[in-house]
Tab-separated table of C-alpha atoms in Angstrom:
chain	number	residue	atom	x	y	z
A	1	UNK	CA	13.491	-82.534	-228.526
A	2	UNK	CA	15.317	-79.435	-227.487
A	3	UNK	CA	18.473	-81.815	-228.337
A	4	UNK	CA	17.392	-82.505	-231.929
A	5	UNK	CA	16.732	-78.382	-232.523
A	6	UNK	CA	20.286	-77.814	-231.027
A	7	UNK	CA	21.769	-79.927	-233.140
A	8	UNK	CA	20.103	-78.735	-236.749
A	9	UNK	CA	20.484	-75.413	-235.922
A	10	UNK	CA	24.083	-76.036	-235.417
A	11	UNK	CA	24.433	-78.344	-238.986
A	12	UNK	CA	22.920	-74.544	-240.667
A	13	UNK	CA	25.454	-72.314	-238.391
A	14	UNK	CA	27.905	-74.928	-240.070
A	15	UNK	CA	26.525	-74.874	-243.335
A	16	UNK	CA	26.090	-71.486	-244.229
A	17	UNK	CA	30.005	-70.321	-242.110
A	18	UNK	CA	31.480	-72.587	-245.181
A	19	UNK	CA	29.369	-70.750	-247.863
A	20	UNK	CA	30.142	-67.327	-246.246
A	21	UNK	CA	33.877	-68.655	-246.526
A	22	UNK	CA	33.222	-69.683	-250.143
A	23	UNK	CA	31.737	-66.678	-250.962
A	24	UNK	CA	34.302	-64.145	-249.362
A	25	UNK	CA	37.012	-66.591	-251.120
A	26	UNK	CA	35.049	-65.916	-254.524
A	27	UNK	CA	35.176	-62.200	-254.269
A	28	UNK	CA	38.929	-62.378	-253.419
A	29	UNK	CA	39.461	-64.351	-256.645
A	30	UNK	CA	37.188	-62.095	-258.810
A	31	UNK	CA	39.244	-58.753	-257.075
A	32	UNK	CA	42.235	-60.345	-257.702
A	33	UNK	CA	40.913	-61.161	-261.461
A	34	UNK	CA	39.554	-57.993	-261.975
A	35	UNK	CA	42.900	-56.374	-261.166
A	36	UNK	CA	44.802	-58.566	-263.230
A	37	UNK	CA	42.268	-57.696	-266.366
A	38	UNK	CA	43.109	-53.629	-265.302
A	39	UNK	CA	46.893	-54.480	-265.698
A	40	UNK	CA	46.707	-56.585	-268.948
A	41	UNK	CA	44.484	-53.852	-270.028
A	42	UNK	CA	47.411	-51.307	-269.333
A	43	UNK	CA	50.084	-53.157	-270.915
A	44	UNK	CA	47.705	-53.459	-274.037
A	45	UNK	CA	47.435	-49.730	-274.387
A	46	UNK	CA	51.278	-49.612	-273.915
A	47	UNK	CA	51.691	-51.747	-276.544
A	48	UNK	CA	49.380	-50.173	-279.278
A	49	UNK	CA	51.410	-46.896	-278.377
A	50	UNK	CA	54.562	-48.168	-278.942
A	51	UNK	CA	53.300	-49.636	-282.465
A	52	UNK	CA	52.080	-46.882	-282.891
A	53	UNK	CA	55.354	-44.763	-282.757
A	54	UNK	CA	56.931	-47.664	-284.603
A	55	UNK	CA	54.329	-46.995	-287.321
A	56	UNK	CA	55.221	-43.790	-287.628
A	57	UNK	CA	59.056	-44.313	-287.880
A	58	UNK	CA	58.483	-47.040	-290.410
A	59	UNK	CA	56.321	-44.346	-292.343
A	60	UNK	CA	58.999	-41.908	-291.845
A	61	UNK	CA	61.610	-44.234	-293.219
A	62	UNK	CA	60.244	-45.212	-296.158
A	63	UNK	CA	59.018	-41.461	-297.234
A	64	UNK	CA	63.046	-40.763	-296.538
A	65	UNK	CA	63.850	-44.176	-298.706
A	66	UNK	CA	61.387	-42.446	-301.778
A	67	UNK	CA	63.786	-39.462	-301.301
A	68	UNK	CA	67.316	-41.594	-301.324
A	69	UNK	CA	65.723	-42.947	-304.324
A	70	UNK	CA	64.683	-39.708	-306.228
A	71	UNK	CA	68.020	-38.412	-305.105
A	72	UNK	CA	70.045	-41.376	-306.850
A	73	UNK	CA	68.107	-41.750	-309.986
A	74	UNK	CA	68.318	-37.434	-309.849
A	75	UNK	CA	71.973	-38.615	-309.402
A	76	UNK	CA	72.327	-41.056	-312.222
A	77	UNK	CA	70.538	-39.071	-314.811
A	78	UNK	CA	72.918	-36.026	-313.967
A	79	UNK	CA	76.119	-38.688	-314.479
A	80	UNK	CA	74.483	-40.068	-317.691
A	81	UNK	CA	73.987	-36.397	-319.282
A	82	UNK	CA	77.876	-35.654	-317.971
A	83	UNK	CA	79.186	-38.336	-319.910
A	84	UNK	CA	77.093	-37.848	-322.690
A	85	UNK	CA	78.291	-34.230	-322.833
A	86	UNK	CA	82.042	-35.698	-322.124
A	87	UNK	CA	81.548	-37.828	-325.288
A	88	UNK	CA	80.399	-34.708	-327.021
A	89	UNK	CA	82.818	-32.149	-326.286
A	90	UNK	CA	85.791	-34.969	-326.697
A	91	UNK	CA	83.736	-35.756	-330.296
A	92	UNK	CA	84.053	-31.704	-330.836
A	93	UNK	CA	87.802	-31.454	-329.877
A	94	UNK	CA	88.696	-34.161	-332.041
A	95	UNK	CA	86.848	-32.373	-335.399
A	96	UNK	CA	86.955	-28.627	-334.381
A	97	UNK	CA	90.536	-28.307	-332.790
A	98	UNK	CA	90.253	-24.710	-333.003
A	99	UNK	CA	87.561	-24.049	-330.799
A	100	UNK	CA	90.191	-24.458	-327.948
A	101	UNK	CA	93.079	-23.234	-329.636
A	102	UNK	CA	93.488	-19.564	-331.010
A	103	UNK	CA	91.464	-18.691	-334.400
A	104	UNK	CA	92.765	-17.629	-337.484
A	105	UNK	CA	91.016	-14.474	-337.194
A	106	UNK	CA	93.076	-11.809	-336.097
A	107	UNK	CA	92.505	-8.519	-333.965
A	108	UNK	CA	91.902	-5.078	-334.959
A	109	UNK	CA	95.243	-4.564	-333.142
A	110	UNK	CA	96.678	-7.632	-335.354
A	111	UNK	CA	97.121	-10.174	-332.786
A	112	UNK	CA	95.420	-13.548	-332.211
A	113	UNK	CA	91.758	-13.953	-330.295
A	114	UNK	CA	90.033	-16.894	-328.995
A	115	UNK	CA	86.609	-17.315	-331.369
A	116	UNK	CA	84.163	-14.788	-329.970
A	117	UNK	CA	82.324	-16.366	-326.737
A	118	UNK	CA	84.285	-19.196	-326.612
A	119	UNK	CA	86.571	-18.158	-323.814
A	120	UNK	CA	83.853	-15.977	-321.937
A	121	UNK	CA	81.605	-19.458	-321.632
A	122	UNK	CA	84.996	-21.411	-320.592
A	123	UNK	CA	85.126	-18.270	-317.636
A	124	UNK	CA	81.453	-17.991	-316.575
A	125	UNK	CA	81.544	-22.321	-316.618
A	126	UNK	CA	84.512	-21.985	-314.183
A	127	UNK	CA	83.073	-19.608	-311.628
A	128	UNK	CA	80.038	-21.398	-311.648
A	129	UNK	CA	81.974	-24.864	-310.278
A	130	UNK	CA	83.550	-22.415	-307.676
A	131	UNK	CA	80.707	-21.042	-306.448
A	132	UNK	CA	78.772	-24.330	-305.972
A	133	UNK	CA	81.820	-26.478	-304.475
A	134	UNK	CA	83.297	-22.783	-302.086
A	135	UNK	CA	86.381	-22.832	-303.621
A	136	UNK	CA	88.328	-19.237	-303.812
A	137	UNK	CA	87.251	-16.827	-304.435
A	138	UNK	CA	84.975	-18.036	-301.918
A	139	UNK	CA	87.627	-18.656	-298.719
A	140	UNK	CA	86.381	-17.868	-295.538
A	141	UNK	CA	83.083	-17.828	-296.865
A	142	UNK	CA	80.478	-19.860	-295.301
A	143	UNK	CA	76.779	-19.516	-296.854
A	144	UNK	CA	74.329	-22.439	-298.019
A	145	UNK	CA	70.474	-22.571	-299.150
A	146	UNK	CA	68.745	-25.351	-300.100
A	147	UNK	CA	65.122	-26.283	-301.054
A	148	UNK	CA	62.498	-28.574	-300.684
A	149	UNK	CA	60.992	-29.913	-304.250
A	150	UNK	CA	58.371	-32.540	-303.094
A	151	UNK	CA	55.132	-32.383	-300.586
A	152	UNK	CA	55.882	-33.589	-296.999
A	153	UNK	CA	52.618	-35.775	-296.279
A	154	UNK	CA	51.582	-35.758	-292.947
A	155	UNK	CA	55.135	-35.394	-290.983
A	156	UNK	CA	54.470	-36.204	-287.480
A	157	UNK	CA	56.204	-34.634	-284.364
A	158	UNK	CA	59.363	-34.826	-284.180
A	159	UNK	CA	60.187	-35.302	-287.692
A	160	UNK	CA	63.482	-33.714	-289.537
A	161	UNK	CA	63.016	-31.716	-293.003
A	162	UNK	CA	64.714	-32.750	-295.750
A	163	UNK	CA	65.530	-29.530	-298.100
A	164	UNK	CA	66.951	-31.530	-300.707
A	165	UNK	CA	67.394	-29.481	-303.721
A	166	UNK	CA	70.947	-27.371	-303.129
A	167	UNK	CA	71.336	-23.906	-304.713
A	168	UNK	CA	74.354	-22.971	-302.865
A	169	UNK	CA	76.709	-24.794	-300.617
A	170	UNK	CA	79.883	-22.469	-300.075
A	171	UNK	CA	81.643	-24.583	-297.340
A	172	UNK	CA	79.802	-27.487	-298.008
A	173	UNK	CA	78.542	-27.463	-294.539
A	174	UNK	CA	74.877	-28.532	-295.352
A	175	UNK	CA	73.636	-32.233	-296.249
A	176	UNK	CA	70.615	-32.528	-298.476
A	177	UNK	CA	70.232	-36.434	-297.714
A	178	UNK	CA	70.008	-35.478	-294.207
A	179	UNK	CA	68.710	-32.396	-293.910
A	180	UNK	CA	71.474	-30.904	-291.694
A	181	UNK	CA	73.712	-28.250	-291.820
A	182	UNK	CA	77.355	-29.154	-289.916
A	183	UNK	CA	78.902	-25.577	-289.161
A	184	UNK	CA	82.932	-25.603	-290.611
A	185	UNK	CA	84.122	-22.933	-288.855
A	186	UNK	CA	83.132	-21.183	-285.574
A	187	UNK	CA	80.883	-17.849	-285.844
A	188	UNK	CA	78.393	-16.013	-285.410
A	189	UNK	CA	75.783	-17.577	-287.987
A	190	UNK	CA	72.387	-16.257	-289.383
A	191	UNK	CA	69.612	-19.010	-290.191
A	192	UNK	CA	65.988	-18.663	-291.890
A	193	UNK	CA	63.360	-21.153	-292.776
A	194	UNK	CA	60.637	-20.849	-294.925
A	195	UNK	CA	57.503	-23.463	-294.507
A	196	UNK	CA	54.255	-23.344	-296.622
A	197	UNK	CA	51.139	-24.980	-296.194
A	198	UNK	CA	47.866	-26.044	-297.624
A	199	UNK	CA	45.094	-26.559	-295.568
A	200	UNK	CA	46.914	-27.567	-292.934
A	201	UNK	CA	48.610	-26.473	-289.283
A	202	UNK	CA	52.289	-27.044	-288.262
A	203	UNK	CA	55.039	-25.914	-285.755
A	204	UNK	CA	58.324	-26.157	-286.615
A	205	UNK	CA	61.318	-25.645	-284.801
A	206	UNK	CA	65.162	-24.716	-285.892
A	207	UNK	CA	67.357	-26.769	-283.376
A	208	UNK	CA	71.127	-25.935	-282.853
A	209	UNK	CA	72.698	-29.530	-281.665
A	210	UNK	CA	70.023	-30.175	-278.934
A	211	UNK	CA	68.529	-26.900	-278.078
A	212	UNK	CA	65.739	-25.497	-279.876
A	213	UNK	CA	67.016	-21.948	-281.265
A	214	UNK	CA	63.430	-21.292	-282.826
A	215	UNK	CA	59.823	-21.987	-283.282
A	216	UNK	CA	57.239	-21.069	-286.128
A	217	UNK	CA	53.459	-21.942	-286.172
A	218	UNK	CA	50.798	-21.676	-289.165
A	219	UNK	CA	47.052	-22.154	-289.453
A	220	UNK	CA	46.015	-22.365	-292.675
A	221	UNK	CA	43.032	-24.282	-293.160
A	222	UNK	CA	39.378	-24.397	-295.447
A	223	UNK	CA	41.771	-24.471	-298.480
A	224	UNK	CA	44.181	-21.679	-297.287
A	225	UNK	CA	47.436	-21.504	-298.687
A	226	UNK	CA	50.083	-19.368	-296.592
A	227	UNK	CA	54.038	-19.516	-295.813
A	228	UNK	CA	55.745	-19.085	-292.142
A	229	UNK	CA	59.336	-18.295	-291.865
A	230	UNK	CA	61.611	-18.361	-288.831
A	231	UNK	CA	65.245	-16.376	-288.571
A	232	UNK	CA	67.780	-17.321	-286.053
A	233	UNK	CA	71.321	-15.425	-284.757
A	234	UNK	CA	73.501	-17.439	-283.106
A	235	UNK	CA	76.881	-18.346	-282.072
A	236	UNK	CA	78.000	-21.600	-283.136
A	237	UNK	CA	81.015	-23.914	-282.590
A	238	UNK	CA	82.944	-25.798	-285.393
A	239	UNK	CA	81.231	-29.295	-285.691
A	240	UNK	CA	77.521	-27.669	-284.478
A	241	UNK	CA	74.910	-29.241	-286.282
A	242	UNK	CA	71.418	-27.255	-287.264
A	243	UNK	CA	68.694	-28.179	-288.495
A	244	UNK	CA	64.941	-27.283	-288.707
A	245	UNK	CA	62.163	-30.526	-287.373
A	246	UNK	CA	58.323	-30.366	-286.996
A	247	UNK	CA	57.336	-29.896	-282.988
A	248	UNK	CA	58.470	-32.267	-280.693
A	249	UNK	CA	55.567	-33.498	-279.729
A	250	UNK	CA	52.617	-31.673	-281.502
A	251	UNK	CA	52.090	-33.906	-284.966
A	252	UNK	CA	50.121	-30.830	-286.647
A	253	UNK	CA	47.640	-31.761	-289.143
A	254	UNK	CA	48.126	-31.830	-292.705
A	255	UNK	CA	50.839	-31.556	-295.377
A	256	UNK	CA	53.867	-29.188	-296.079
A	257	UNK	CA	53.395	-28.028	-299.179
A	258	UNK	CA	55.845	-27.666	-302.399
A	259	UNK	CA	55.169	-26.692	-306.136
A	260	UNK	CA	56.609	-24.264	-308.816
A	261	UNK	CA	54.761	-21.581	-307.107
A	262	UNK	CA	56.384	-21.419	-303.522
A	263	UNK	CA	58.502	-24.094	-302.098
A	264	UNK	CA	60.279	-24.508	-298.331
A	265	UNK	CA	63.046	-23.308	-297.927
A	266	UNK	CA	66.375	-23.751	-295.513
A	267	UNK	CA	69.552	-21.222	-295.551
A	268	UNK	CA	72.420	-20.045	-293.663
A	269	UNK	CA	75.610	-18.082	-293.714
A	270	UNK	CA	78.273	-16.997	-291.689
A	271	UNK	CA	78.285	-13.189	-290.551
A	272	UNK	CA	81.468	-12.819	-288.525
């Protein structure tokens, strides 16, 4: 008898030593599958981040491919009214010859004029070209200011202003398809930005190559309306390049803002 109670109670001894085994086995796969699920779970989040960011690149791209466009068919409308002025003034030549050659009319004095205005406009025309392509009398001047004509919706951190409309360029040192000014000559240089907002909240920042030269913030928000500018002095080196980006890594909330009542602006010149 005692025989037969040894040996049962060492079949349950046996018995439940293989499910303690199965059941320590089962929590080391469900640890092990727990951590894998943490893991998967991380590179999941990495993964919406980084599609994310390539959201927001895409979205910058293609507001910067609605500007390329805007800035060609700007372009092509400007080299359809040239030629069509061209025509025009070749049509006028060809029937008035004496607009460009001396009148008939004579002088108090008794000598020969150009017809009154004509020569003055053919002057003011030519000064005009100078001072937008910084040709003498413009040498060793370098100034440039350009604005921005169109709203910047929502432009995330990091993102690089285009000023695209350009009022003066003596130097040609700034790009309005890129937003950046290249320096021409060494100097001490003075920059200012202007940024205006509509219910929104932005820092910007004025960068000199890689270093960040300046910063401006604005709140303006429950339908406020309010500008922020920024002036820099600095020294810069031939081949510098500076221009003005939202924060590097605060996105703001909100647009920049541009009508025919205030509109961002980006300028520059040389002081010594």
């Amino acid at each position: 008898m005692i025989s037969k109670t040894m040996n049962g109670s060492c079949i349950l001894f046996f018995i439940s030593a293989i499910f303690a085994c199965r059941a320590e086995t089962e929590n080391v796969q469900l640890k092990f599958l727990l951590e894998e699920m943490a893991t998967l779970r991380k590179a999941v989040s990495t993964m919406e981040d980084v599609l994310k960011s390539q959201r927001d690149v895409i979205g910058d791209l293609r507001i910067q491919n609605q500007r390329q466009e805007k800035r060609i068919q700007y372009l092509e409308t400007a080299s359809k009214n040239r030629d069509e002025c061209c025509e025009k003034l070749e049509n006028l030549i060809k029937n008035k010859p004496a607009l460009l050659t001396e009148s008939k009319h004579t002088t108090s004095n008794g000598g020969h004029s150009f017809i009154p205005g004509i020569k003055e406009r053919i002057e003011r025309r030519n000064l005009h070209s100078k001072r937008l392509i910084g040709v003498p009398p413009y040498e060793g001047i370098v100034a440039f200011y350009a604005q921005m004509t169109s709203v910047e919706t929502s432009p995330g951190a990091h993102h690089t202003l285009i000023f695209d409309r350009i009022r003066t360029n003596v130097g040609l040192g700034y790009n309005n398809s890129t937003g950046v000014f290249t320096a021409p000559r060494e100097g001490i240089y003075v920059f200012t930005w202007v940024i205006r907002m509509v219910t929104a909240e932005h820092s910007t920042e004025l960068l000199i190559n890689d270093d960040i030269f300046g910063a401006t913030f604005l709140r303006a928000k429950n339908g406020d309306d309010g500008s922020v500018s920024g002036t820099v002095v600095a020294h810069v080196t031939r081949g510098d390049v500076v221009f003005v980006r939202t924060h590097s890594s605060y996105a703001g909330d909100g647009n920049i803002h541009s009508n025919v009542h205030g509109q961002p602006s980006f300028s520059g010149w040389l002081l010594h």
